[in-house]
XYZ file of C-alpha atoms in Angstrom:
528
model
C 0.043 -0.072 0.054
C 1.280 3.533 -0.938
C 2.267 5.646 2.082
C 0.218 8.798 1.993
C 0.536 12.105 4.070
C -1.875 15.018 4.397
C -0.574 18.475 4.678
C -3.495 20.166 6.382
C -1.973 23.681 7.005
C -0.146 26.090 4.895
C 3.467 25.094 4.772
C 6.603 25.893 2.903
C 6.576 23.925 -0.300
C 9.849 22.204 0.575
C 7.818 19.846 2.886
C 5.835 18.372 0.003
C 8.787 18.071 -2.042
C 10.643 16.096 0.575
C 7.732 13.587 1.018
C 7.596 13.109 -2.853
C 11.431 12.792 -3.047
C 11.190 10.012 -0.580
C 8.339 8.071 -2.344
C 5.575 9.278 -0.180
C 2.306 10.392 -1.750
C 1.282 13.742 -0.425
C -1.947 15.892 -0.605
C -1.738 19.711 0.329
C -5.347 20.696 1.559
C -4.990 23.629 3.993
C -8.216 25.214 5.502
C -10.169 22.060 5.781
C -13.175 22.357 8.136
C -13.306 19.645 11.031
C -15.953 17.747 9.096
C -14.029 17.889 5.906
C -10.898 16.613 7.601
C -12.849 13.952 9.399
C -14.291 12.691 6.076
C -10.756 12.074 4.524
C -8.331 11.429 7.417
C -8.885 7.630 7.096
C -7.038 7.688 3.783
C -3.719 8.859 5.323
C -0.684 7.371 7.194
C 0.602 10.767 8.236
C -0.831 14.333 8.992
C 1.398 17.427 8.794
C -0.109 20.579 10.663
C 0.815 23.959 12.060
C -1.537 25.532 14.601
C -4.739 25.921 12.551
C -5.785 22.367 12.238
C -6.931 20.747 15.398
C -6.826 16.925 15.287
C -9.115 16.221 18.300
C -10.504 12.862 19.524
C -13.545 13.133 17.340
C -11.431 13.509 14.206
C -8.883 10.901 15.200
C -11.711 8.409 15.686
C -11.927 8.215 11.954
C -8.140 8.073 11.374
C -7.889 4.117 10.929
C -4.589 4.349 9.059
C -3.003 7.248 10.777
C 0.470 6.450 12.227
C 2.055 9.845 12.877
C 0.953 13.608 13.383
C 3.805 16.111 12.721
C 3.485 19.644 13.983
C 5.664 22.003 12.158
C 6.414 24.145 15.249
C 6.969 23.764 19.008
C 3.507 23.980 20.658
C 1.110 21.081 20.312
C -1.769 22.655 22.138
C -3.836 22.045 19.019
C -3.247 18.276 18.958
C -5.188 16.039 21.359
C -2.180 13.875 22.393
C -4.019 11.629 24.826
C -6.528 10.707 22.082
C -3.645 10.199 19.620
C -1.754 8.057 22.133
C -4.861 5.843 22.848
C -4.871 5.159 19.103
C -1.188 4.519 18.875
C -0.436 7.616 16.900
C 2.958 9.172 17.290
C 2.865 12.951 17.707
C 6.071 14.888 16.862
C 6.970 18.550 16.836
C 9.955 20.418 15.624
C 11.362 22.148 18.772
C 14.519 23.555 17.190
C 13.415 24.756 13.751
C 12.216 28.177 14.945
C 14.364 28.405 18.185
C 16.640 31.261 16.944
C 13.681 33.045 15.398
C 11.695 32.949 18.622
C 14.683 33.886 20.801
C 15.590 36.920 18.607
C 12.021 37.992 18.929
C 12.255 37.936 22.675
C 15.447 40.057 22.608
C 13.721 42.476 20.154
C 10.769 42.960 22.551
C 13.283 43.603 25.373
C 14.800 46.398 23.360
C 11.377 47.663 22.452
C 10.583 47.827 26.243
C 13.751 49.295 27.152
C 13.635 52.289 24.756
C 9.797 52.536 24.346
C 10.142 52.157 20.593
C 6.500 51.523 19.626
C 5.385 54.468 21.706
C 8.199 56.628 20.211
C 7.446 55.568 16.718
C 3.757 56.397 17.025
C 4.386 59.838 18.507
C 6.990 60.771 15.912
C 4.914 59.763 12.986
C 1.984 61.721 14.445
C 4.053 64.870 13.932
C 5.241 65.332 17.547
C 8.848 65.552 18.687
C 8.659 64.374 22.296
C 12.386 63.645 22.872
C 12.124 64.289 26.548
C 9.175 61.928 26.996
C 10.869 58.667 26.072
C 13.521 58.252 28.582
C 14.788 54.615 28.364
C 17.119 52.232 30.137
C 20.167 50.308 29.018
C 20.260 46.587 28.962
C 23.967 46.414 29.761
C 24.560 45.597 33.469
C 20.950 44.550 34.016
C 19.789 41.195 35.187
C 17.755 38.969 32.984
C 15.612 36.230 34.629
C 14.839 33.307 32.457
C 11.854 31.183 33.411
C 12.703 28.111 31.484
C 16.355 27.643 30.267
C 15.847 24.978 27.634
C 16.601 25.436 23.920
C 15.132 28.901 23.378
C 15.962 30.092 26.813
C 19.618 29.209 26.393
C 19.714 31.027 23.104
C 18.298 34.129 24.754
C 20.822 33.824 27.505
C 23.731 33.768 25.033
C 22.481 36.881 23.376
C 21.821 38.557 26.739
C 25.496 37.773 27.662
C 26.487 39.379 24.443
C 24.689 42.510 25.534
C 26.729 42.341 28.952
C 23.660 41.301 31.066
C 23.754 39.052 34.077
C 21.532 36.088 33.596
C 19.697 34.023 36.294
C 17.380 31.209 35.440
C 14.559 29.210 37.095
C 14.239 25.783 35.494
C 13.635 22.534 37.506
C 15.260 20.664 34.704
C 18.383 22.703 34.619
C 21.308 20.801 36.013
C 24.206 22.659 37.787
C 26.598 21.356 35.023
C 24.381 22.807 32.333
C 24.142 26.155 34.035
C 27.750 26.304 34.445
C 28.182 25.544 30.663
C 25.665 28.353 29.795
C 27.436 30.773 32.087
C 24.140 31.489 34.055
C 23.133 31.174 37.610
C 20.442 28.727 38.664
C 18.096 30.191 41.261
C 14.663 29.426 42.620
C 11.641 31.392 41.444
C 11.289 33.778 44.398
C 14.920 34.821 44.036
C 14.391 35.432 40.287
C 11.448 37.539 40.962
C 13.303 39.577 43.473
C 16.396 40.110 41.402
C 15.411 40.406 37.737
C 15.186 43.755 35.845
C 13.993 41.795 32.735
C 12.101 38.507 32.834
C 11.535 36.334 29.807
C 9.482 33.135 29.761
C 10.640 30.098 27.792
C 8.299 27.153 29.011
C 5.542 25.219 27.692
C 2.034 25.486 29.131
C 1.363 22.728 31.381
C -0.513 22.187 34.720
C 2.655 23.150 36.599
C 3.314 26.307 34.509
C -0.151 27.670 34.077
C -0.211 31.216 35.692
C 3.399 30.666 36.856
C 3.330 34.565 36.991
C 0.219 34.827 38.992
C -0.950 38.090 40.749
C 0.862 37.078 43.923
C 4.121 36.480 41.993
C 3.914 39.457 39.906
C 3.434 41.685 43.066
C 6.735 40.105 44.385
C 8.721 41.190 41.306
C 11.347 43.937 41.561
C 9.698 47.328 40.996
C 10.276 48.583 37.518
C 10.669 45.121 36.010
C 10.035 44.546 32.342
C 8.441 41.224 31.260
C 8.460 39.490 27.843
C 6.435 36.393 26.914
C 7.219 34.739 23.549
C 6.366 31.248 24.763
C 2.684 30.296 25.418
C -0.386 32.317 26.389
C -1.619 31.290 29.967
C 1.598 31.630 31.708
C 0.744 35.146 33.036
C -2.300 36.327 34.856
C -3.102 39.033 32.207
C -5.603 40.892 34.457
C -3.003 41.233 37.134
C -0.415 42.376 34.587
C -2.708 45.120 33.584
C -3.272 46.335 37.138
C 0.495 46.332 37.920
C 1.287 48.214 34.700
C -1.173 50.797 35.555
C 0.124 51.142 39.062
C 3.653 51.546 37.830
C 5.026 48.541 39.688
C 5.797 46.939 36.396
C 7.503 49.240 33.931
C 6.682 47.402 30.822
C 5.315 44.184 29.308
C 5.597 42.697 25.998
C 3.390 39.834 24.862
C 3.638 37.818 21.745
C 1.225 35.198 23.042
C -2.091 35.545 24.740
C -4.357 33.271 26.809
C -7.064 33.550 24.130
C -5.972 33.894 20.417
C -6.462 35.562 18.160
C -6.380 38.405 20.765
C -8.576 41.066 19.342
C -9.920 42.686 22.348
C -7.472 42.179 25.201
C -7.923 44.432 28.140
C -4.203 44.989 27.986
C -4.626 46.882 24.710
C -3.968 50.586 25.400
C -2.240 50.036 28.820
C 0.811 52.298 29.241
C 3.931 50.377 28.865
C 2.339 47.528 27.051
C 3.682 46.258 23.731
C 1.903 43.471 21.621
C 2.639 41.377 18.601
C 0.450 38.843 17.037
C 2.306 35.543 17.831
C 5.181 36.427 15.595
C 7.740 34.423 17.414
C 8.292 31.834 14.624
C 7.405 34.250 11.837
C 10.569 34.582 9.741
C 11.262 33.218 6.355
C 14.086 30.933 7.726
C 11.996 29.467 10.431
C 9.168 28.543 8.183
C 11.422 26.733 5.854
C 13.274 24.957 8.735
C 10.199 23.672 10.393
C 8.649 22.464 7.188
C 11.904 20.577 6.282
C 12.146 19.152 9.778
C 8.591 17.867 10.048
C 8.657 16.255 6.686
C 12.049 14.551 7.316
C 10.904 13.329 10.799
C 7.620 12.042 9.440
C 9.368 10.372 6.467
C 11.846 8.727 8.583
C 9.161 7.330 10.775
C 6.879 6.000 8.016
C 9.708 4.597 5.867
C 12.438 3.568 8.493
C 10.847 3.549 11.876
C 12.996 6.377 13.180
C 11.250 8.474 15.962
C 12.542 11.951 16.491
C 11.087 14.757 18.763
C 8.086 12.645 19.678
C 5.914 13.855 22.476
C 4.389 10.427 23.336
C 6.932 7.796 22.145
C 10.651 6.877 22.783
C 12.999 8.319 20.284
C 14.776 6.107 17.855
C 17.041 7.774 15.357
C 16.729 6.854 11.671
C 20.372 5.590 11.781
C 19.775 3.288 14.953
C 16.402 2.058 13.729
C 17.799 -0.813 11.521
C 19.903 -1.956 14.531
C 17.120 -1.811 16.983
C 14.292 -3.257 14.649
C 15.322 -6.979 15.072
C 15.428 -6.549 18.808
C 12.010 -4.906 18.854
C 10.601 -7.935 16.904
C 12.247 -10.334 19.511
C 10.974 -8.056 22.440
C 7.439 -7.995 21.030
C 7.255 -11.792 20.905
C 8.716 -12.146 24.284
C 5.882 -9.888 25.456
C 3.315 -11.753 23.575
C 4.624 -14.979 25.148
C 4.382 -13.762 28.743
C 0.969 -12.104 28.062
C -0.515 -15.195 26.488
C 0.812 -17.683 29.126
C 0.639 -15.712 32.351
C -2.146 -13.238 31.437
C -3.904 -11.300 34.158
C -1.479 -12.705 36.953
C 1.429 -10.378 35.705
C 1.813 -7.315 38.256
C 5.419 -6.256 37.484
C 7.683 -6.633 34.673
C 11.483 -5.891 34.234
C 13.179 -5.658 30.883
C 16.741 -6.603 31.089
C 19.432 -6.568 28.316
C 22.978 -7.765 28.172
C 25.871 -8.176 25.779
C 25.421 -6.330 22.447
C 21.776 -5.432 23.450
C 23.119 -3.398 26.366
C 24.830 -0.971 23.894
C 21.525 0.042 22.300
C 18.770 2.417 23.301
C 16.776 0.199 25.735
C 13.634 2.354 25.765
C 12.022 1.189 22.442
C 13.022 -2.383 23.277
C 11.114 -1.959 26.578
C 8.251 -0.466 24.688
C 8.083 -3.300 22.312
C 7.849 -5.815 25.222
C 4.977 -3.872 26.589
C 3.293 -3.644 23.201
C 3.430 -7.528 22.995
C 2.320 -7.941 26.593
C -0.669 -5.527 26.416
C -1.758 -6.827 22.981
C -3.052 -9.930 25.100
C -5.446 -7.654 26.768
C -6.301 -5.104 24.185
C -6.531 -4.813 20.448
C -4.782 -2.052 18.384
C -1.836 -1.820 20.839
C 1.552 -0.471 19.772
C 4.611 1.127 21.327
C 2.700 4.459 21.627
C -0.115 3.414 23.694
C 1.295 0.240 25.371
C 2.960 2.221 28.288
C -0.227 4.151 28.982
C -2.265 0.920 29.049
C 0.239 -0.723 31.301
C 0.092 2.128 33.651
C -3.632 2.038 33.700
C -3.530 -1.599 34.708
C -1.014 -0.682 37.500
C 1.757 -2.674 36.038
C 5.143 -1.818 37.472
C 7.686 -1.519 34.735
C 11.504 -1.355 35.154
C 14.573 -1.555 32.779
C 17.977 -3.000 33.525
C 21.155 -2.842 31.531
C 23.814 -5.435 32.252
C 27.331 -4.688 30.854
C 28.565 -8.249 30.920
C 28.062 -10.788 28.279
C 26.672 -14.237 29.226
C 26.152 -17.367 27.292
C 24.848 -15.378 24.237
C 26.534 -12.461 22.570
C 23.267 -10.642 23.051
C 20.234 -11.278 25.136
C 16.849 -9.707 25.997
C 15.173 -11.118 29.208
C 11.770 -10.356 30.536
C 11.398 -10.980 34.232
C 7.856 -11.025 35.637
C 6.350 -10.871 39.130
C 3.020 -12.470 39.430
C 0.183 -11.543 42.042
C 1.168 -14.464 44.276
C 4.631 -13.064 44.627
C 6.319 -15.822 42.377
C 8.716 -14.773 39.709
C 9.552 -16.282 36.349
C 11.279 -15.084 33.198
C 11.664 -15.626 29.467
C 14.721 -14.658 27.334
C 15.641 -14.470 23.795
C 18.514 -13.770 21.545
C 19.255 -12.896 17.802
C 20.956 -15.367 15.596
C 23.195 -13.560 13.024
C 21.963 -10.301 14.649
C 18.855 -10.678 12.679
C 16.926 -13.743 13.693
C 14.994 -13.866 16.964
C 14.998 -17.071 19.030
C 13.588 -17.886 22.291
C 16.383 -19.550 24.411
C 14.918 -19.743 27.999
C 11.334 -20.238 29.124
C 10.611 -20.054 32.751
C 13.905 -21.454 33.677
C 13.933 -24.317 31.017
C 16.579 -23.942 28.265
C 14.640 -24.259 24.948
C 15.482 -23.031 21.436
C 12.441 -21.870 19.445
C 11.286 -19.439 16.773
C 8.127 -17.731 17.926
C 6.019 -17.593 14.755
C 2.485 -18.241 13.578
C 0.047 -20.510 15.667
C 1.747 -22.482 18.320
C 1.058 -24.750 21.389
C 2.606 -24.424 24.856
C 2.283 -27.621 26.804
C 3.513 -28.466 30.247
C 3.670 -32.030 31.263
C 5.292 -34.566 33.460
C 8.483 -35.924 31.990
C 7.455 -39.569 31.267
C 8.148 -42.048 28.628
C 5.615 -42.279 25.689
C 4.394 -38.752 26.027
C 5.905 -37.431 22.774
C 4.318 -40.419 20.840
C 0.858 -39.744 22.573
C 1.240 -36.036 21.630
C 2.117 -36.692 18.072
C -0.616 -39.227 17.554
C -3.315 -36.742 18.975
C -2.131 -33.959 16.611
C -1.948 -36.485 13.749
C -5.548 -37.816 14.382
C -6.768 -34.191 14.283
C -4.996 -33.581 10.906
C -2.603 -30.976 12.368
C 0.750 -30.862 10.885
C 3.725 -30.061 12.965
C 6.151 -27.355 11.731
C 8.682 -27.222 14.563
C 8.946 -29.064 17.837
C 11.153 -27.590 20.782
C 11.337 -29.593 23.954
C 12.914 -28.889 27.441
C 12.842 -29.989 31.032
C 14.125 -28.932 34.329
C 15.065 -32.295 35.772
C 14.891 -35.932 34.719
C 11.363 -37.120 35.642
C 10.358 -33.640 36.560
C 8.310 -31.023 34.644
C 8.972 -30.697 31.024
C 7.616 -28.263 28.369
C 6.977 -28.280 24.656
C 6.650 -25.392 22.212
C 5.107 -26.606 18.904
C 4.558 -24.659 15.876
C 1.651 -25.996 13.864
C 0.299 -25.175 10.305
C -3.314 -24.417 11.316
C -5.063 -22.777 14.325
C -5.933 -25.367 16.986
C -9.500 -26.086 17.434
C -11.332 -26.393 20.888
C -11.697 -30.135 20.311
C -8.084 -30.494 19.735
C -7.247 -28.611 22.912
C -9.480 -30.713 24.899
C -7.921 -33.887 23.342
C -4.405 -32.624 24.308
C -5.439 -31.812 27.835
C -6.796 -35.283 28.124
C -3.339 -36.898 27.498
C -1.936 -38.509 30.615
C 0.666 -36.445 32.341
C -0.343 -33.322 30.704
C -0.593 -30.405 33.116
C -1.346 -27.320 30.786
C -2.112 -26.581 27.399
C -2.040 -22.962 26.049
C -2.706 -21.971 22.407
C -0.383 -19.231 21.256
C -0.317 -16.889 18.278
C 2.629 -14.848 16.958
C 1.955 -12.737 13.815
């Protein structure tokens, strides 16, 4: 089937060119209504958007083929990520394509506030010459407080240092080592509010950051502070900001983003010391080209190679490492399926452990593949995107362990499980020739088997004549054996068999197998 992508918002033509160069069919249909999008979304494997298109749960319910949504830009407020995740759809953004552009806009607004440029321009063009009215301040020597010191914040910091400003930052994710590299001082939010002459915000809008500059915090800022927000609307209490501008406590504020957009009647308009721009942070020719190129390349890498970059709801796998990781993901998926089909609802904790060559790889997608296989036993339409969410919903405790040593195999993936009764067991697999998955250990029994197609898992007492009785029962039912793997813990103890068969086992066959003397358990398995 041809891979198809829909570009649903106006985007630089280079995006469509990249898709076509890589053999992907692409339709460009900006301006679709929600109903129009809903009517056609089922035809596409990928959806590329900017901010206008809003793929919500209602629309995504019709996206039966959709595998990836790419947002050409940083903010993904317009994408229903939980709904996409539930359907196994990867959501990507392009956090670096417009970083410089947004950072430069923040610096430009700092200058605008420091020298009252919009007011001075309007006054001068009105025929006035109010030179004494517009007394500004220098940026040199002032303290800039960054709320958020990630990609954009760090660029603003570098530009501010070039202007001889001192930079302090509040960011829970900023490590001391990174702060040292950036040449900035990490502080708590209260300290930043008390010391900063200028404050710029560079954080996403989350439950933790919503109204991070509340009325109470704005009142604790240094008198005469100037505030710039080019990040997301909703980070600042806009009513409180207006009051504090009017009182003179805040000397100036510049917003490129608003709680409600488009902002056509904000109460802030006309307030002395207030500067507004219509969400221009990413509006440069260079940024529009960059994000279009990046979203197309990222989506193509995922659809064609399995590479995942800048995903909001899935582990990252570069296009370069995807070919190396892919065989392990196939092995991991089947190990998860085996555990899920044999142990089912009894599993309450799972540990994914890798050793040898596997320990040198990105373990997160391997772990995600195990969960996808496991959760597939409980729910349909499961993949690496929604499996961790489903596992969490079921209260499943998941851990990852990387062993540096190499054991009996040059590479190994082991899935250890804890059951509700407290007992523990595990399965393990390896790759033959770095490509062909093989089960090598099942619940402490050494067994070599390829997990493929319909299979039977049989536990029996190790006794003479069992294999003959098993073969006769399958033969009488007209079932052909494809492969047969046997193993046991001790002579005369418990043994197990993994049998690949050419047809799905029927209920009468399963009953006949369970009736064989010494059989303790029969479980039909399926590996697609």
